[in-house]
Coordinates of C-alpha atoms and ligand atoms in Angstrom, one line a residue:
M8 CA 96.7 56.4 80.9
Y9 CA 98.7 59.4 82.1
V10 CA 95.9 60.7 84.3
K11 CA 95.8 57.4 86.3
M12 CA 99.4 58.1 87.3
I13 CA 99.2 59.8 90.7
V14 CA 103.0 59.8 91.2
K15 CA 105.6 59.8 88.5
I16 CA 109.3 59.7 89.5
D17 CA 111.2 60.5 86.4
N18 CA 114.9 59.8 86.2
V19 CA 115.6 61.1 89.7
S20 CA 119.2 61.2 91.2
K21 CA 120.4 62.4 94.5
S22 CA 123.9 62.7 96.1
Y23 CA 125.0 63.4 99.6
N24 CA 128.5 65.0 99.6
K25 CA 129.2 63.7 96.2
H26 CA 128.1 60.2 97.2
L27 CA 125.4 59.1 94.8
V28 CA 122.7 57.4 96.7
I29 CA 119.7 57.5 94.3
K30 CA 120.8 56.6 90.8
A31 CA 118.4 57.6 88.0
I32 CA 115.3 56.1 89.4
S33 CA 112.0 56.1 87.4
L34 CA 108.8 54.8 88.8
N35 CA 105.1 55.3 88.0
I36 CA 102.4 54.8 90.6
E37 CA 98.7 54.5 89.8
K38 CA 95.9 55.8 92.0
G39 CA 94.9 53.3 94.7
E40 CA 98.1 51.2 94.5
R41 CA 100.0 49.9 97.4
V42 CA 103.5 50.0 96.3
V43 CA 106.1 48.6 98.7
V44 CA 109.7 49.6 98.2
L45 CA 111.8 46.6 99.5
G46 CA 115.5 46.8 100.1
P47 CA 118.3 46.5 102.6
S48 CA 119.3 49.3 105.1
G49 CA 121.2 52.1 103.3
C50 CA 119.9 51.4 99.8
G51 CA 118.1 54.8 99.6
K52 CA 114.5 54.0 100.6
T53 CA 114.1 56.9 103.0
T54 CA 115.7 59.3 100.6
L55 CA 113.4 58.3 97.9
L56 CA 110.3 58.7 100.1
R57 CA 111.4 62.1 101.3
M58 CA 111.9 63.3 97.8
V59 CA 108.3 62.4 97.1
A60 CA 107.2 64.2 100.3
G61 CA 109.4 67.2 99.4
F62 CA 111.6 67.3 102.5
I63 CA 114.6 66.5 100.2
H64 CA 115.0 67.7 96.6
P65 CA 116.6 65.5 94.0
D66 CA 119.7 66.9 92.2
Q67 CA 118.3 65.7 88.9
G68 CA 115.0 64.5 87.4
K69 CA 111.4 65.3 88.1
V70 CA 108.7 64.3 90.5
I71 CA 105.2 64.7 89.3
I72 CA 102.2 64.4 91.6
N73 CA 98.6 64.4 90.3
G74 CA 99.9 65.8 87.0
N75 CA 101.8 68.7 88.6
V76 CA 105.6 68.9 88.5
V77 CA 106.5 69.3 92.2
T78 CA 110.3 69.2 91.8
D79 CA 112.4 69.7 88.7
N80 CA 116.2 69.3 88.4
G81 CA 116.9 70.4 92.0
K82 CA 114.2 73.1 92.1
C83 CA 111.3 72.7 94.5
I84 CA 108.2 73.8 92.6
I85 CA 105.5 72.7 95.0
E86 CA 106.1 72.8 98.8
P87 CA 105.6 69.6 100.9
E88 CA 102.4 70.9 102.6
K89 CA 100.8 71.6 99.2
R90 CA 101.5 68.1 97.7
Q91 CA 98.6 66.3 99.4
V92 CA 101.0 63.8 100.7
G93 CA 101.0 62.4 104.2
M94 CA 104.0 60.7 105.8
V95 CA 104.5 58.4 108.7
F96 CA 108.2 58.5 109.8
Q97 CA 110.3 55.6 110.9
D98 CA 110.7 57.1 114.3
L99 CA 107.1 58.4 114.3
A100 CA 108.2 62.0 115.3
L101 CA 105.1 62.6 117.5
W102 CA 105.3 65.8 119.5
P103 CA 105.9 64.7 123.1
H104 CA 104.7 67.9 124.7
M105 CA 101.3 67.8 123.0
S106 CA 98.4 65.5 123.8
N107 CA 97.4 63.0 121.1
Y108 CA 94.5 65.3 120.2
K109 CA 96.8 68.3 119.8
N110 CA 99.2 66.2 117.7
L111 CA 96.4 65.8 115.2
E112 CA 95.1 69.3 115.5
F113 CA 98.4 71.0 114.7
G114 CA 98.5 70.4 111.0
L115 CA 94.8 71.3 110.6
R116 CA 95.3 74.6 112.5
A117 CA 98.2 75.5 110.2
K118 CA 95.8 75.0 107.3
K119 CA 93.2 77.2 109.1
I120 CA 90.5 74.6 108.9
P121 CA 87.3 75.9 110.7
K122 CA 87.0 74.7 114.3
M123 CA 83.9 72.6 113.9
E124 CA 85.2 70.8 110.9
M125 CA 88.6 70.3 112.6
R126 CA 86.9 68.6 115.6
K127 CA 84.8 66.4 113.4
R128 CA 87.8 65.3 111.3
I129 CA 89.9 64.5 114.4
D130 CA 87.1 62.6 116.1
E131 CA 86.5 60.5 113.0
I132 CA 90.1 59.6 112.6
F133 CA 90.5 58.7 116.3
D134 CA 87.6 56.3 115.7
K135 CA 89.0 54.9 112.6
V136 CA 92.3 54.0 114.2
Q137 CA 90.5 52.8 117.4
M138 CA 92.1 55.3 119.7
A139 CA 89.1 57.4 120.8
Q140 CA 89.8 56.8 124.5
F141 CA 93.4 58.2 124.2
K142 CA 92.7 61.7 122.9
N143 CA 93.7 63.6 125.9
V144 CA 96.8 61.7 127.0
Y145 CA 100.3 62.2 125.7
P146 CA 102.2 60.0 123.2
G147 CA 104.7 59.0 125.9
E148 CA 101.9 57.3 127.8
L149 CA 101.1 55.0 125.0
S150 CA 102.5 51.6 123.9
G151 CA 104.6 51.3 120.7
G152 CA 101.6 50.0 118.7
Q153 CA 99.3 52.8 120.0
Q154 CA 101.9 55.4 119.1
Q155 CA 101.9 53.9 115.7
R156 CA 98.2 54.4 115.4
I157 CA 98.5 58.0 116.4
A158 CA 101.3 58.6 113.9
L159 CA 99.0 57.1 111.2
A160 CA 96.1 59.2 112.4
R161 CA 98.1 62.3 112.3
A162 CA 99.0 61.7 108.7
L163 CA 95.4 60.7 107.7
V164 CA 93.6 63.6 109.4
M165 CA 95.1 65.9 106.7
Q166 CA 93.2 63.8 104.1
P167 CA 96.3 63.2 101.9
K168 CA 95.8 61.6 98.5
I169 CA 99.1 59.7 99.0
L170 CA 100.3 58.1 102.1
L171 CA 104.0 57.5 102.5
M172 CA 105.1 55.1 105.2
D173 CA 108.8 54.6 106.2
E174 CA 109.3 51.3 108.0
P175 CA 106.5 52.1 110.4
L176 CA 106.3 48.7 112.0
S177 CA 110.0 47.9 112.3
S178 CA 110.2 48.6 116.0
L179 CA 107.2 46.4 116.9
D180 CA 107.1 42.7 117.8
T181 CA 105.7 40.2 115.3
D182 CA 102.2 39.8 116.6
L183 CA 101.6 43.5 116.9
S184 CA 103.2 44.1 113.4
L185 CA 100.8 41.5 112.0
T186 CA 97.8 43.2 113.6
L187 CA 98.8 46.6 112.4
R188 CA 99.4 45.4 108.8
K189 CA 95.8 44.3 108.7
E190 CA 94.7 47.7 110.1
I191 CA 96.8 49.5 107.5
L192 CA 95.2 47.4 104.7
R193 CA 91.7 48.1 106.0
L194 CA 92.3 51.8 106.2
Q195 CA 93.9 52.0 102.8
E196 CA 90.9 50.3 101.3
E197 CA 88.4 52.3 103.2
L198 CA 90.0 55.6 102.3
A199 CA 91.0 54.5 98.8
I200 CA 94.3 56.2 99.3
T201 CA 97.5 55.6 97.3
M202 CA 100.2 54.2 99.5
I203 CA 104.0 54.0 99.1
Y204 CA 105.4 51.8 101.9
V205 CA 109.1 51.3 102.6
T206 CA 110.5 48.2 104.4
H207 CA 113.5 45.9 104.5
D208 CA 111.2 43.0 105.6
R209 CA 110.1 40.6 102.8
E210 CA 107.1 39.2 104.7
E211 CA 105.9 42.7 105.4
A212 CA 106.2 43.6 101.7
F213 CA 104.4 40.5 100.5
S214 CA 101.5 41.0 102.9
L215 CA 100.9 44.6 102.1
A216 CA 101.8 45.2 98.5
T217 CA 99.8 45.3 95.3
R218 CA 103.2 45.9 93.6
I219 CA 106.8 45.5 94.9
V220 CA 109.8 47.6 93.9
V221 CA 113.0 45.9 94.8
M222 CA 115.8 48.4 95.5
E223 CA 119.5 47.9 95.9
S224 CA 122.3 50.5 96.2
G225 CA 120.2 53.4 94.9
R226 CA 118.7 51.5 91.9
I227 CA 115.5 49.7 91.2
Q228 CA 116.4 46.0 90.5
K229 CA 113.0 44.8 89.7
I230 CA 109.3 45.8 89.8
G231 CA 106.6 43.2 89.9
T232 CA 103.5 41.7 91.6
V233 CA 103.9 39.9 94.9
R234 CA 104.0 36.6 93.0
E235 CA 106.6 37.7 90.5
I236 CA 108.8 39.1 93.2
S237 CA 108.5 36.1 95.5
E238 CA 109.6 33.9 92.6
Y239 CA 112.5 36.4 91.8
L240 CA 113.9 36.7 95.3
Ligands
ADP330 N1 121.5 63.5 105.4 C1 122.4 62.6 104.9 N2 123.7 63.0 104.7 C2 124.6 62.2 104.2 N3 124.3 60.9 103.9 C3 123.1 60.4 104.0 C4 122.0 61.3 104.5 N4 120.9 60.6 104.6 C5 121.2 59.3 104.1 N5 122.5 59.3 103.8 C6 123.2 58.1 103.2 O1 122.5 57.8 102.0 C7 122.3 56.4 101.8 C8 120.8 56.0 101.7 O2 120.2 56.3 103.0 P1 118.7 56.1 103.2 O3 117.9 56.7 102.2 O4 118.4 56.5 104.6 O5 118.5 54.5 103.1 P2 117.5 53.5 103.7 O6 116.3 54.2 104.1 O7 117.2 52.5 102.6 O8 118.2 52.8 104.9 C9 123.0 55.7 103.0 O9 124.3 55.4 102.6 C10 123.1 56.8 104.0 O10 124.2 56.7 104.9
MG331 MG1 115.3 54.3 106.0

């Protein structure tokens, strides 16, 4: 049972300036799940995701990834880049001064991946997100949906075991959002990756999740299947 748990969030709390924003949250995530954290703006979704990624450390509690304690009562034990976690940020955070290719190459270089393999991995991911013709242009020359694909590619090229997505579609119009949801589902299945996806949008949650976590004011209100949560809400 335990080995199936790829992420275990254990009694985690976090304050900003004495204001408690994550209140003793516990959550277990199994390999291959698509967990969607659904809740209104300000309820703590981004903070929770960043604590899994390791960019923020909880004041209390533990985060365990793949059986390893990565953070324990305020102490970071495993650095973000060693957690095998990829993140797509709400504002994408693509580097504007680098071509799309270089945006993908950056993380691989830092990991000293050999040049041949680097090129192969980048080319494969560009194909997977259907952006092969845009390798040598800059993010600023792309549409919102295309930038989204590059942000996703940049996370995936690192071959993470867990993909964290922070409201990646919130700035896109409905049609584009629907298309990209399908793409995300396809990629998640093809790569058999575990996904934690954060949104305030119910429809988005229902269309993407294998399990939904309803969050409100720093607490988990309910966890259930799409069906259970659609009856609950
Ligand atoms: N760096 C920070 N410093 C102080 N307060 C913060 C910081 N980041 C987030 N908060 C506050 O913590 C709460 C949760 O924020 P956040 O995790 O961004 O929620 P969500 O992603 O659900 O909108 C909000 O009240 C927000 O204002
Ligand atoms: Mg947020």
